[in-house]
PDB file of C-alpha atoms in Angstrom:
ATOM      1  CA  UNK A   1       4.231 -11.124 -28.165  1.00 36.00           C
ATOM      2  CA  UNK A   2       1.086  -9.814 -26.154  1.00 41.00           C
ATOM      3  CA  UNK A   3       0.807  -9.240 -22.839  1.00 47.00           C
ATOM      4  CA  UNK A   4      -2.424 -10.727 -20.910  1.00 62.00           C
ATOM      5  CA  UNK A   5      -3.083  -9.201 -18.026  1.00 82.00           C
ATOM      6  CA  UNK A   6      -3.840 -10.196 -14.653  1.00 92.00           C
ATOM      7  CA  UNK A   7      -6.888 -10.348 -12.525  1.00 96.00           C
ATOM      8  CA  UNK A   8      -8.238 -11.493  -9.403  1.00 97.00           C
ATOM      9  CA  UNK A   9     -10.259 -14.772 -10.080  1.00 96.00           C
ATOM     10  CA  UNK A  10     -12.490 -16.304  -7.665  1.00 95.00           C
ATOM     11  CA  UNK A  11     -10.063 -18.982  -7.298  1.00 94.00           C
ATOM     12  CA  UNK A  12      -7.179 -17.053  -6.862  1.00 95.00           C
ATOM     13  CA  UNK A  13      -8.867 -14.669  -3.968  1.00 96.00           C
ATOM     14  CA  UNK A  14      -9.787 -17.511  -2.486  1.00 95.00           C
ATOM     15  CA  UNK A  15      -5.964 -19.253  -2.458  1.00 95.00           C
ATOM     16  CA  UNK A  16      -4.291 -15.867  -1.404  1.00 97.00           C
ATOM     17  CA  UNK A  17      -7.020 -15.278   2.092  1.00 96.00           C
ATOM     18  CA  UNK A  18      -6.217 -19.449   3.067  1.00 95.00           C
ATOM     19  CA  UNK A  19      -2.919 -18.838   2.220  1.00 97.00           C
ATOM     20  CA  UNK A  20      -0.740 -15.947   0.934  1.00 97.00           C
ATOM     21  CA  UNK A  21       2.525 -18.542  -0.020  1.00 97.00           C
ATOM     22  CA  UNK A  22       0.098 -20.778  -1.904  1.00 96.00           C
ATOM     23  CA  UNK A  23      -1.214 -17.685  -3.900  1.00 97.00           C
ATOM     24  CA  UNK A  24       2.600 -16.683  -4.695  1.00 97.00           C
ATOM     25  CA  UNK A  25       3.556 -20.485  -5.801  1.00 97.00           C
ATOM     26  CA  UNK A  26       0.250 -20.873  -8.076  1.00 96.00           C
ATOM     27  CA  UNK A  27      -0.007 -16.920  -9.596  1.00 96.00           C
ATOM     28  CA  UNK A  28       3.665 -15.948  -9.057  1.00 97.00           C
ATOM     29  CA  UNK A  29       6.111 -18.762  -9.480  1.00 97.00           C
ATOM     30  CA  UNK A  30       3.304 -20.524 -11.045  1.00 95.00           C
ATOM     31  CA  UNK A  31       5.050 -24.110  -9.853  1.00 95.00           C
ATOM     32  CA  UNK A  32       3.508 -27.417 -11.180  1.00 90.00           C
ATOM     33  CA  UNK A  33       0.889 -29.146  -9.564  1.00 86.00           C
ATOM     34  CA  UNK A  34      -0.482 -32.670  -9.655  1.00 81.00           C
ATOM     35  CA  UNK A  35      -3.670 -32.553 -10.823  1.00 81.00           C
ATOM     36  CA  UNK A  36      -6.218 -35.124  -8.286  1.00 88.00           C
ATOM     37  CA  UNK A  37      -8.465 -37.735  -9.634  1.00 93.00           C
ATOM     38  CA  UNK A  38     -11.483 -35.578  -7.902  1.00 93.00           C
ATOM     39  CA  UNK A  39     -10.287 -32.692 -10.121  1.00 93.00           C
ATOM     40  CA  UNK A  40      -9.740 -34.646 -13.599  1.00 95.00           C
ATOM     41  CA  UNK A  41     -13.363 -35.739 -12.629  1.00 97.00           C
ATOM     42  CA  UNK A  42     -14.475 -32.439 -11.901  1.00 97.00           C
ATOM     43  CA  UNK A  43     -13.024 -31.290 -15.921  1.00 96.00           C
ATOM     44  CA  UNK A  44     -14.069 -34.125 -17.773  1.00 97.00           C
ATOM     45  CA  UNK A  45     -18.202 -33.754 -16.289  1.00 98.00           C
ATOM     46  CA  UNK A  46     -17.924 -30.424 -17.197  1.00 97.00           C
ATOM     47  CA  UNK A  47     -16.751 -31.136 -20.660  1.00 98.00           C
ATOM     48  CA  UNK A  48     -19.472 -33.335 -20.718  1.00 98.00           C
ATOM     49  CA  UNK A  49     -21.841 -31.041 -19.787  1.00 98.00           C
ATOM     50  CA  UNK A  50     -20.534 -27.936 -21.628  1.00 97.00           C
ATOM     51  CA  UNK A  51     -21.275 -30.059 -25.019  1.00 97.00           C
ATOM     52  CA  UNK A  52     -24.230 -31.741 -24.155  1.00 98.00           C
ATOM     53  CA  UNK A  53     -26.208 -28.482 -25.037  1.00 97.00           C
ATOM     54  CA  UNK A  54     -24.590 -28.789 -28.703  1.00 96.00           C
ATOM     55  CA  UNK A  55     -26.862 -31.532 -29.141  1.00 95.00           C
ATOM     56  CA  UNK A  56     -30.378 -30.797 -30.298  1.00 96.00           C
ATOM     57  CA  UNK A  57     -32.325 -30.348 -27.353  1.00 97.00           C
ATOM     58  CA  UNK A  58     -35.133 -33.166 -28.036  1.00 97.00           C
ATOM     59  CA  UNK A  59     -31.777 -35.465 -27.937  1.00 97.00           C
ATOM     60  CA  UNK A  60     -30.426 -33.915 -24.985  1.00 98.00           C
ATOM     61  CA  UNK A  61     -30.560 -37.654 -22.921  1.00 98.00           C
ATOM     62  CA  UNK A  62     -29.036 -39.314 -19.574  1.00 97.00           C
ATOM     63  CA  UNK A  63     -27.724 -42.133 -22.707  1.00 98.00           C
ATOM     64  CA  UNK A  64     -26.668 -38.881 -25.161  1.00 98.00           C
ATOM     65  CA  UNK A  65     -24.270 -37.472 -21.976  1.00 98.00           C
ATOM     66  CA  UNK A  66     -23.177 -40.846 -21.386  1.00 98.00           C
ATOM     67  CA  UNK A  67     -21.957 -41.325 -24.925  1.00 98.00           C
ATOM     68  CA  UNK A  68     -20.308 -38.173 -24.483  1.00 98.00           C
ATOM     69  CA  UNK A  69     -18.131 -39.106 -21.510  1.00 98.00           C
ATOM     70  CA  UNK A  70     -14.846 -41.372 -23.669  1.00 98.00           C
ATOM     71  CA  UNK A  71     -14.707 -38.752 -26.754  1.00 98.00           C
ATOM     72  CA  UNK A  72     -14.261 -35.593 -24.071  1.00 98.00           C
ATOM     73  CA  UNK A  73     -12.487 -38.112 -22.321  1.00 98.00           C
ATOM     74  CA  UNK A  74     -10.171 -38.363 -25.160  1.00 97.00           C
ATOM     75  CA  UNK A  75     -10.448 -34.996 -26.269  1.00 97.00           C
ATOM     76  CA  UNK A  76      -8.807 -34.165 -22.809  1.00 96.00           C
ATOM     77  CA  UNK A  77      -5.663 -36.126 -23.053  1.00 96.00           C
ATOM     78  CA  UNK A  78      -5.060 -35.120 -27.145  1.00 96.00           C
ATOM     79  CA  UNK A  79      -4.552 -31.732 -25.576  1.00 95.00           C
ATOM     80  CA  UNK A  80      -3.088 -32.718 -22.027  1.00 92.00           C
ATOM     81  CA  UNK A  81      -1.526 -35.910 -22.363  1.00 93.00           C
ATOM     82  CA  UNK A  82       0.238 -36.038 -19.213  1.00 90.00           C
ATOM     83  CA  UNK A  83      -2.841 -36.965 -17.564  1.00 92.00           C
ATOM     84  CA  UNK A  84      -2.292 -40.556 -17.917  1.00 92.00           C
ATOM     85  CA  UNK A  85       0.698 -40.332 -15.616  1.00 88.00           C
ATOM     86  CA  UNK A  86      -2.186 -39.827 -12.816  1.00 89.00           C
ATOM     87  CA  UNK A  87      -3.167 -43.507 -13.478  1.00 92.00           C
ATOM     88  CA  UNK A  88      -1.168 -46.822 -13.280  1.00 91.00           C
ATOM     89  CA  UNK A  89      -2.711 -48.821 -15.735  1.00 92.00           C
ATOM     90  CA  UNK A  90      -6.086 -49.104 -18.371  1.00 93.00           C
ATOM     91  CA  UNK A  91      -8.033 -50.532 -15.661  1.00 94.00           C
ATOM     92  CA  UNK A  92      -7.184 -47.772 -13.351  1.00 95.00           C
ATOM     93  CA  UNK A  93      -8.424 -45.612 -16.139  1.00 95.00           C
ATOM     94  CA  UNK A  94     -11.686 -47.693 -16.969  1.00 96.00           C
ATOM     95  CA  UNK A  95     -12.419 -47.310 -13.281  1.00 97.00           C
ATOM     96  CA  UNK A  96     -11.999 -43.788 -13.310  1.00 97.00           C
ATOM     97  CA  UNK A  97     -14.348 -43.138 -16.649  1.00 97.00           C
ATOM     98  CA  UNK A  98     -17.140 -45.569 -14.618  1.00 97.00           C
ATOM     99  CA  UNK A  99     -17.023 -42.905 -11.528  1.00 97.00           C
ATOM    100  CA  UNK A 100     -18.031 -40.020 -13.491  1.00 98.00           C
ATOM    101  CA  UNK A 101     -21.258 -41.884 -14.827  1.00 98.00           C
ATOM    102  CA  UNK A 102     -23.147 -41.285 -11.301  1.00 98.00           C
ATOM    103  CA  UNK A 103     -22.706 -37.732 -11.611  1.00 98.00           C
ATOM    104  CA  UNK A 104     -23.832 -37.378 -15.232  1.00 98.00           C
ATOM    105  CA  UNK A 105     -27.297 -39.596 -13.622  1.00 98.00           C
ATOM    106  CA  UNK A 106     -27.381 -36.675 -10.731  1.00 98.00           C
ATOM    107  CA  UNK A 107     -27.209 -34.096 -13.204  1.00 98.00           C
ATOM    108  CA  UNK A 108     -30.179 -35.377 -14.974  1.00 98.00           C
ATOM    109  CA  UNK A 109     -32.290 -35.370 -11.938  1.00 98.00           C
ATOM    110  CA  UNK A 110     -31.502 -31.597 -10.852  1.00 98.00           C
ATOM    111  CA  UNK A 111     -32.155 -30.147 -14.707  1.00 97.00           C
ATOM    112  CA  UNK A 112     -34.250 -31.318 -17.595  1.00 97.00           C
ATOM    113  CA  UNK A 113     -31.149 -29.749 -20.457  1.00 97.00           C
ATOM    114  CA  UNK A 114     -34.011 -30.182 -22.705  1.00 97.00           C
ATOM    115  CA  UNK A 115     -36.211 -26.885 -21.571  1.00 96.00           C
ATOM    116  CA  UNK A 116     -32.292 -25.170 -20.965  1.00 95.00           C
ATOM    117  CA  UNK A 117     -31.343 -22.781 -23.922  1.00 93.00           C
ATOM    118  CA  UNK A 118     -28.205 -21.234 -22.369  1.00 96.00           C
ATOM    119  CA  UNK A 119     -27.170 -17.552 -23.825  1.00 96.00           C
ATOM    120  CA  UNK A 120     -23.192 -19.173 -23.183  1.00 96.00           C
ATOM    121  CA  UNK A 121     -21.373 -22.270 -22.068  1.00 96.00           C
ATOM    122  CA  UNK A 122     -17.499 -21.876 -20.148  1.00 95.00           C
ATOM    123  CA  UNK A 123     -17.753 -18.292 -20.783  1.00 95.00           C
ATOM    124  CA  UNK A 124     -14.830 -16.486 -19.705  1.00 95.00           C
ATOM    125  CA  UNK A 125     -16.330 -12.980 -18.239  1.00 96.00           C
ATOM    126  CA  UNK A 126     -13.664  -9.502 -17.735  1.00 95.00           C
ATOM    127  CA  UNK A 127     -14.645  -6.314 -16.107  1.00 96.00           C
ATOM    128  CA  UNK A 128     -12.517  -3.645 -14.736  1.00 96.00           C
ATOM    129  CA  UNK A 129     -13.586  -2.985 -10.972  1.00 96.00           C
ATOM    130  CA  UNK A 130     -14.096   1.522 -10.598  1.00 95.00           C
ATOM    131  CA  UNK A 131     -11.567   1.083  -8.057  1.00 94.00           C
ATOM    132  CA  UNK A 132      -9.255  -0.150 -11.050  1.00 95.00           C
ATOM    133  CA  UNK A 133      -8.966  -4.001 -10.479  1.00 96.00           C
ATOM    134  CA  UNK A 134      -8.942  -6.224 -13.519  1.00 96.00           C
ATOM    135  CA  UNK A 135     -11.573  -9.883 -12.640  1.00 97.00           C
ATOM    136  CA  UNK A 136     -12.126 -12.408 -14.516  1.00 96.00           C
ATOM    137  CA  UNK A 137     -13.373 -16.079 -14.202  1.00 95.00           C
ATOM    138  CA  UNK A 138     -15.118 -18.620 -16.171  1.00 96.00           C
ATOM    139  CA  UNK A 139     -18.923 -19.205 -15.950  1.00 96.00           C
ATOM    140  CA  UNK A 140     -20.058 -22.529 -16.643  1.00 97.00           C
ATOM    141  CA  UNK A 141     -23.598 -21.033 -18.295  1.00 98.00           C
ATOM    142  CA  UNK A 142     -25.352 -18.247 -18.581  1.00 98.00           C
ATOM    143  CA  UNK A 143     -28.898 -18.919 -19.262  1.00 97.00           C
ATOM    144  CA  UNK A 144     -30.993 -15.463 -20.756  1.00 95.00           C
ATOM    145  CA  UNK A 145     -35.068 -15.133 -20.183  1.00 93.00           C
ATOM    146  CA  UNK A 146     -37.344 -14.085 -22.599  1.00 92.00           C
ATOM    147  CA  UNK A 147     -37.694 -10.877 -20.723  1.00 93.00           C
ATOM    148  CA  UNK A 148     -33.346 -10.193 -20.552  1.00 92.00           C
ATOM    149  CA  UNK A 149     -32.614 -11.365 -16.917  1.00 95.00           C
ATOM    150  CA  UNK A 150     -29.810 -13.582 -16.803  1.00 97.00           C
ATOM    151  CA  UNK A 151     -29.126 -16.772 -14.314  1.00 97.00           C
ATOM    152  CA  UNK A 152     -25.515 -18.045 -13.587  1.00 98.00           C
ATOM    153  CA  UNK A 153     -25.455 -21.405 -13.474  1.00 98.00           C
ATOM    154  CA  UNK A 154     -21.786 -23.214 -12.405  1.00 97.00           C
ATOM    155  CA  UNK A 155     -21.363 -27.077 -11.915  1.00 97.00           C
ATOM    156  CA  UNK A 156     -19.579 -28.437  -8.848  1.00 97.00           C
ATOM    157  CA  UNK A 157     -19.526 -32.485  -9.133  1.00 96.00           C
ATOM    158  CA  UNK A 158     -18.426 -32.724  -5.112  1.00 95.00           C
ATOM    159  CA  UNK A 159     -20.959 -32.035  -2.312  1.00 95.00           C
ATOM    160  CA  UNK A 160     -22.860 -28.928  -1.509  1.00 95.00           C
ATOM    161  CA  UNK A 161     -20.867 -26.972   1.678  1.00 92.00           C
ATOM    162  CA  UNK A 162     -22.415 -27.692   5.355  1.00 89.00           C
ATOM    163  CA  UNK A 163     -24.263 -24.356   6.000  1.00 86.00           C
ATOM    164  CA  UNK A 164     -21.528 -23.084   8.204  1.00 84.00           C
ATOM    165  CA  UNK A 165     -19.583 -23.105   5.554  1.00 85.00           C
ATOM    166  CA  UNK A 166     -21.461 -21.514   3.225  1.00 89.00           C
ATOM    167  CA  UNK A 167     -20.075 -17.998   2.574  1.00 89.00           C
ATOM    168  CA  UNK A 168     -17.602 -19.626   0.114  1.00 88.00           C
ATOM    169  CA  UNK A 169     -19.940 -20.314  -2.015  1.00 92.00           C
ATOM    170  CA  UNK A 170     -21.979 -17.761  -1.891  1.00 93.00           C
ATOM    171  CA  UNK A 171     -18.811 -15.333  -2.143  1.00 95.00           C
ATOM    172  CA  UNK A 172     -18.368 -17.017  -5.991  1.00 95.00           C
ATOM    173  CA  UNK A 173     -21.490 -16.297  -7.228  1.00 96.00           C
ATOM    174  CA  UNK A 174     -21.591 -13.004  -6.098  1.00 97.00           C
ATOM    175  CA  UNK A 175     -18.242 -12.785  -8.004  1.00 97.00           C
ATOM    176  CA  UNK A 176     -19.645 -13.889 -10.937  1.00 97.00           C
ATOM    177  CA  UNK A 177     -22.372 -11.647 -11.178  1.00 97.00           C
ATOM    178  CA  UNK A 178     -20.665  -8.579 -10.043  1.00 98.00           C
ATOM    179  CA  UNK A 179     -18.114  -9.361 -12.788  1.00 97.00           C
ATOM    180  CA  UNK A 180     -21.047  -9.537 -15.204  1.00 97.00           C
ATOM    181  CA  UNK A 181     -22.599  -6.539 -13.846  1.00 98.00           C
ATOM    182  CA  UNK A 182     -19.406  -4.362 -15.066  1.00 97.00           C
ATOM    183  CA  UNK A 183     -18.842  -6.243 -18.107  1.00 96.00           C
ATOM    184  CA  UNK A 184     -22.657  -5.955 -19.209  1.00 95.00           C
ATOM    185  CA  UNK A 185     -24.371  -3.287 -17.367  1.00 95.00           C
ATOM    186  CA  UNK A 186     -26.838  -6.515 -16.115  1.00 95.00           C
ATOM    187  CA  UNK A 187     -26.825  -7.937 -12.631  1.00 97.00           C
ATOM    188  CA  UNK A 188     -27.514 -11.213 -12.846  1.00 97.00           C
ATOM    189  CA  UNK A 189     -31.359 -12.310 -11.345  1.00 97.00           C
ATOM    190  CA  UNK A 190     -30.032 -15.213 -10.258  1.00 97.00           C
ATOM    191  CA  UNK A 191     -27.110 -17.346  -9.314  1.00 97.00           C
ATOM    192  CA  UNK A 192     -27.089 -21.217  -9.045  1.00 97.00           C
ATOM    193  CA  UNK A 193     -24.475 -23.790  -8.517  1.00 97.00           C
ATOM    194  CA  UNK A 194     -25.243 -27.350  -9.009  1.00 98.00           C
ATOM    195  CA  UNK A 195     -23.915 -29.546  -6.670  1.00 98.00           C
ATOM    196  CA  UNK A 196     -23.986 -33.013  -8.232  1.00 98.00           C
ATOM    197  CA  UNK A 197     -22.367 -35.398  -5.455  1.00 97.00           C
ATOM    198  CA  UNK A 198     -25.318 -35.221  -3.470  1.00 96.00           C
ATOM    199  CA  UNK A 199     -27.727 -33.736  -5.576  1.00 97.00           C
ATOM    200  CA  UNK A 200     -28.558 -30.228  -4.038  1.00 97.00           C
ATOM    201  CA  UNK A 201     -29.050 -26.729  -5.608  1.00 96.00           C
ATOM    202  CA  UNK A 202     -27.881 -23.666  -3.979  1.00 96.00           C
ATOM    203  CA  UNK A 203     -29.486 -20.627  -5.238  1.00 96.00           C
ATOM    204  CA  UNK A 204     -28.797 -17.078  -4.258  1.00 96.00           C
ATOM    205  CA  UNK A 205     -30.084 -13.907  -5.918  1.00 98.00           C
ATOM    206  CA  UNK A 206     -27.454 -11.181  -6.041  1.00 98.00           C
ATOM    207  CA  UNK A 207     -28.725  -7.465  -5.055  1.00 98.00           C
ATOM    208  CA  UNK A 208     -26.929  -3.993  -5.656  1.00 97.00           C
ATOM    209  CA  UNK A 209     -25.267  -4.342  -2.302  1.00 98.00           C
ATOM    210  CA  UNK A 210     -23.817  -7.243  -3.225  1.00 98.00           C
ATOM    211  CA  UNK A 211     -21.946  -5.689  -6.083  1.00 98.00           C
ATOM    212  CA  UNK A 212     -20.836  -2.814  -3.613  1.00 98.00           C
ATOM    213  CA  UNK A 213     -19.781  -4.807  -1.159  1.00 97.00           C
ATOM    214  CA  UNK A 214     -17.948  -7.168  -3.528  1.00 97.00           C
ATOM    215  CA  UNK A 215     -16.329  -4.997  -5.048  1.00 97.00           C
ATOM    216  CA  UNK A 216     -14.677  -3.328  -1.747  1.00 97.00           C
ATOM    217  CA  UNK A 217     -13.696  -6.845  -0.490  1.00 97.00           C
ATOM    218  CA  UNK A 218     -11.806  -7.566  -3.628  1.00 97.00           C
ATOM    219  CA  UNK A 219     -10.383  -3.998  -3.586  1.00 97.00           C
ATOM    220  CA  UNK A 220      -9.012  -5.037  -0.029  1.00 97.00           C
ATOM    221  CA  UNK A 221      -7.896  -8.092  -1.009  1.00 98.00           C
ATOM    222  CA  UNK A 222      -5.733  -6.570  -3.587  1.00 97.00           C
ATOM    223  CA  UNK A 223      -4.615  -4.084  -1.581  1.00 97.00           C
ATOM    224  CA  UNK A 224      -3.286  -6.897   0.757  1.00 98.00           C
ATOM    225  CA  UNK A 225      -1.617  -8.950  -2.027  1.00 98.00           C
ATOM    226  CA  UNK A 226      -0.047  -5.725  -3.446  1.00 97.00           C
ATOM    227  CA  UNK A 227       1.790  -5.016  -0.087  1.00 97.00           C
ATOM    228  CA  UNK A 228       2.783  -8.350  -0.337  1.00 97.00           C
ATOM    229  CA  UNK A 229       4.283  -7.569  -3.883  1.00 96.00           C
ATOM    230  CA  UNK A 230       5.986  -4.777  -2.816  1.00 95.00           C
ATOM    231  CA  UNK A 231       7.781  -6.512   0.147  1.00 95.00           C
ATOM    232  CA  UNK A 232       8.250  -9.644  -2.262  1.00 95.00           C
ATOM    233  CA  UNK A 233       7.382 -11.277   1.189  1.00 95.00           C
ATOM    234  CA  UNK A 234       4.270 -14.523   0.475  1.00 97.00           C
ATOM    235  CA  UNK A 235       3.523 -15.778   3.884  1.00 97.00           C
ATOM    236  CA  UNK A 236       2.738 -19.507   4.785  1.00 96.00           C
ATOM    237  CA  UNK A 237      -0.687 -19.943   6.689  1.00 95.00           C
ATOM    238  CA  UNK A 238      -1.236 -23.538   8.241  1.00 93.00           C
ATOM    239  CA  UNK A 239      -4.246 -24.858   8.323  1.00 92.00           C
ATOM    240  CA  UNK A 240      -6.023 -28.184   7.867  1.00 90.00           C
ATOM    241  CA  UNK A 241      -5.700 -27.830   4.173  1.00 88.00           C
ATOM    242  CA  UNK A 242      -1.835 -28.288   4.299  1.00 92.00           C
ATOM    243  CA  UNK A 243      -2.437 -31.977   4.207  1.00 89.00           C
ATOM    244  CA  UNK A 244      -3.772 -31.265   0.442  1.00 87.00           C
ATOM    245  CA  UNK A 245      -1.092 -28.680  -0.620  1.00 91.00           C
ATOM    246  CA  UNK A 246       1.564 -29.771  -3.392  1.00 89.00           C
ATOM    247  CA  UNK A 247       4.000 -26.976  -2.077  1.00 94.00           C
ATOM    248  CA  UNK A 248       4.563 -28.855   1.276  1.00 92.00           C
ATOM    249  CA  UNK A 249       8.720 -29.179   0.044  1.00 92.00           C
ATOM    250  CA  UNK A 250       8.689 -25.358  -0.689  1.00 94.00           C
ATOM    251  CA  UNK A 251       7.271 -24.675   2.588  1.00 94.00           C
ATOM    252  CA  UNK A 252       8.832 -23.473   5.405  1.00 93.00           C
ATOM    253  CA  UNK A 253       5.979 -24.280   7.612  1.00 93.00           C
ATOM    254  CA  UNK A 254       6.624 -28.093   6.690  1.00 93.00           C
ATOM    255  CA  UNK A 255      10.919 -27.134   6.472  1.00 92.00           C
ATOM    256  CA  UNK A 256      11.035 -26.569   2.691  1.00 93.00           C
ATOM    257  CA  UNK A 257      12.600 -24.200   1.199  1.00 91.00           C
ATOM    258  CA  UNK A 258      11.487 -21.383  -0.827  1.00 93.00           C
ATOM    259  CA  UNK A 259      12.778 -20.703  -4.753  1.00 94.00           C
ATOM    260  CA  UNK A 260      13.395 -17.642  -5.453  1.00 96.00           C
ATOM    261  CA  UNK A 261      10.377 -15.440  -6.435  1.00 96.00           C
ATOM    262  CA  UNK A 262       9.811 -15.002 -10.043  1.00 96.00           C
ATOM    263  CA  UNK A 263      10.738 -11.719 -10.884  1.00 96.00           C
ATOM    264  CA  UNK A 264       8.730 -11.677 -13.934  1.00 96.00           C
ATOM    265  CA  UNK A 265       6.052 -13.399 -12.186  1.00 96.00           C
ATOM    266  CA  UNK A 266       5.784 -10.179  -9.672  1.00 95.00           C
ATOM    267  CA  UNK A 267       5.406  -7.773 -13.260  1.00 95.00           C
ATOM    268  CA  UNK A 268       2.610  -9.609 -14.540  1.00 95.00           C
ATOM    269  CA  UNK A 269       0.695  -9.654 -11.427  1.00 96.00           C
ATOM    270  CA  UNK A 270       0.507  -6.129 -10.924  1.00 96.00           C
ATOM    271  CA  UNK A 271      -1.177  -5.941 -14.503  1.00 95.00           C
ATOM    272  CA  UNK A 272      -4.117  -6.277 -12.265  1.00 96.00           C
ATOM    273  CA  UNK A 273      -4.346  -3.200 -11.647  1.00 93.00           C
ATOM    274  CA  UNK A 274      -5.552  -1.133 -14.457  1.00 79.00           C
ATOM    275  CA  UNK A 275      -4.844   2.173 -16.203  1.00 49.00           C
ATOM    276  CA  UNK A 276      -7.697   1.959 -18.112  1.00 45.00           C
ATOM    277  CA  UNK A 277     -10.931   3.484 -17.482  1.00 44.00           C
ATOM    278  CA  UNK A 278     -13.638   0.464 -16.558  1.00 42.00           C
ATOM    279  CA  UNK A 279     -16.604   0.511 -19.180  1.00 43.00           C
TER     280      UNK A 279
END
């Protein structure tokens, strides 16, 4: 059987610097989660949107993405059936399908799909950092001009960050296109992400020093999480998002108690780190 390896996601740098125990549960012990309604909501648009552009682009409607929504729908729980346990009955489940509709409507009035020729849809992207870090994530599209550049485009169906709390965001698409910029030799012109729960667009162009600075964060980051490895020591750090966290009965913090770490778990994760020469 072959080995995947690791690498740092945007997701997962982002659960290890709120909190380090979280990171180790998800990546490490990788410990089941319940999936939230805002999340299942957040997959199925996606879906939607990821094979809307299949359709020809003349037919690319606000009714064609609608009529999209039950077979993704269904397509979702043929390959993930315990889904339905999220729900207590059909009407639960008929409400659910109705509050994705709005955001399919919001989409339409951020992006006309029909002028939209994307290079790639959920693209999964891989580069090898120089300092020898393995990243990976998965853009939503990648749109190519005429002329080569390339915009990354990613889909968020909840509301665009107050600008204090910006640098999340912006920290992901900088990801993305530094990622691309290592896989491709291309940095990225531009960098999008669509926020369709209250209809706003926030665009950032990524520059050389971006990528630099990137890439020595991440390095750091790693460097951090591999210390952690080494102690087999995952911290807790409370914050306002315990109230969200699924590992409050592992946590000491909350006066769970830990599993032991998965041995196998700690192997795999230092995959990140390459012997390979980046291209």
């Amino acid at each position: 059987m072959t080995t995947i390896n690791s690498a740092i996601s945007p997701s997962r740098a982002k659960d290890f610097q709120q909190c380090p125990l979280k990171f180790r549960y998800r990546v490490i012990d990788k410990l089941p989660e319940q999936k939230s309604l805002a999340m299942l909501r957040g997959t199925l648009v996606h879906s939607v949107l990821e094979y809307l552009f299949l359709v020809k682009p003349t037919q690319r409607t606000i009714s064609a993405a609608q009529d999209l929504l039950l077979p993704r729908w269904e397509a979702l729980l043929s390959e993930s059936p315990e889904i339905l346990e999220s729900f207590t009955d059909a009407e639960t489940v008929t409400e659910f399908l109705a509050s994705a509709r709005p955001l399919l409507e919001s989409y339409f009035r951020l992006e006309n799909p029909q002028f939209i020729a994307p290079q790639s849809r959920e693209q999964y992207v891989n580069a090898v950092l120089p300092t020898g870090i393995a990243v990976r994530g998965i853009v939503d599209r990648i749109d190519a001009a005429p002329n080569g550049d390339l915009r990354v485009v990613d889909y968020k169906t909840g509301k665009a960050p107050h600008p204090n709390y910006m640098q999340e965001a912006v920290f992901q698409m900088i990801f993305y296109a530094t990622v691309l910029y290592y896989e491709r030799g291309i940095l990225p012109k531009r960098t999008q992400l669509v926020y369709l729960g209250d209809e706003k667009v926030l665009t950032y162009d990524p520059t050389a020093k971006d990528v630099t600075n990137l890439t020595q964060q991440i390095t750091q980051i790693w460097s951090e999480i591999k210390a952690r490895i080494m102690a087999k020591h995952f911290e807790a750090k409370k914050s306002k998002l315990c109230n969200w966290c699924d590992f409050q009965k592992f946590c000491p913090e909350f006066a769970g108690i830990s599993p032991e770490i998965n041995e196998a778990g700690l192997t795999q994760l230092l995959t990140v780190e390459q012997a390979t020469t980046p291209r």
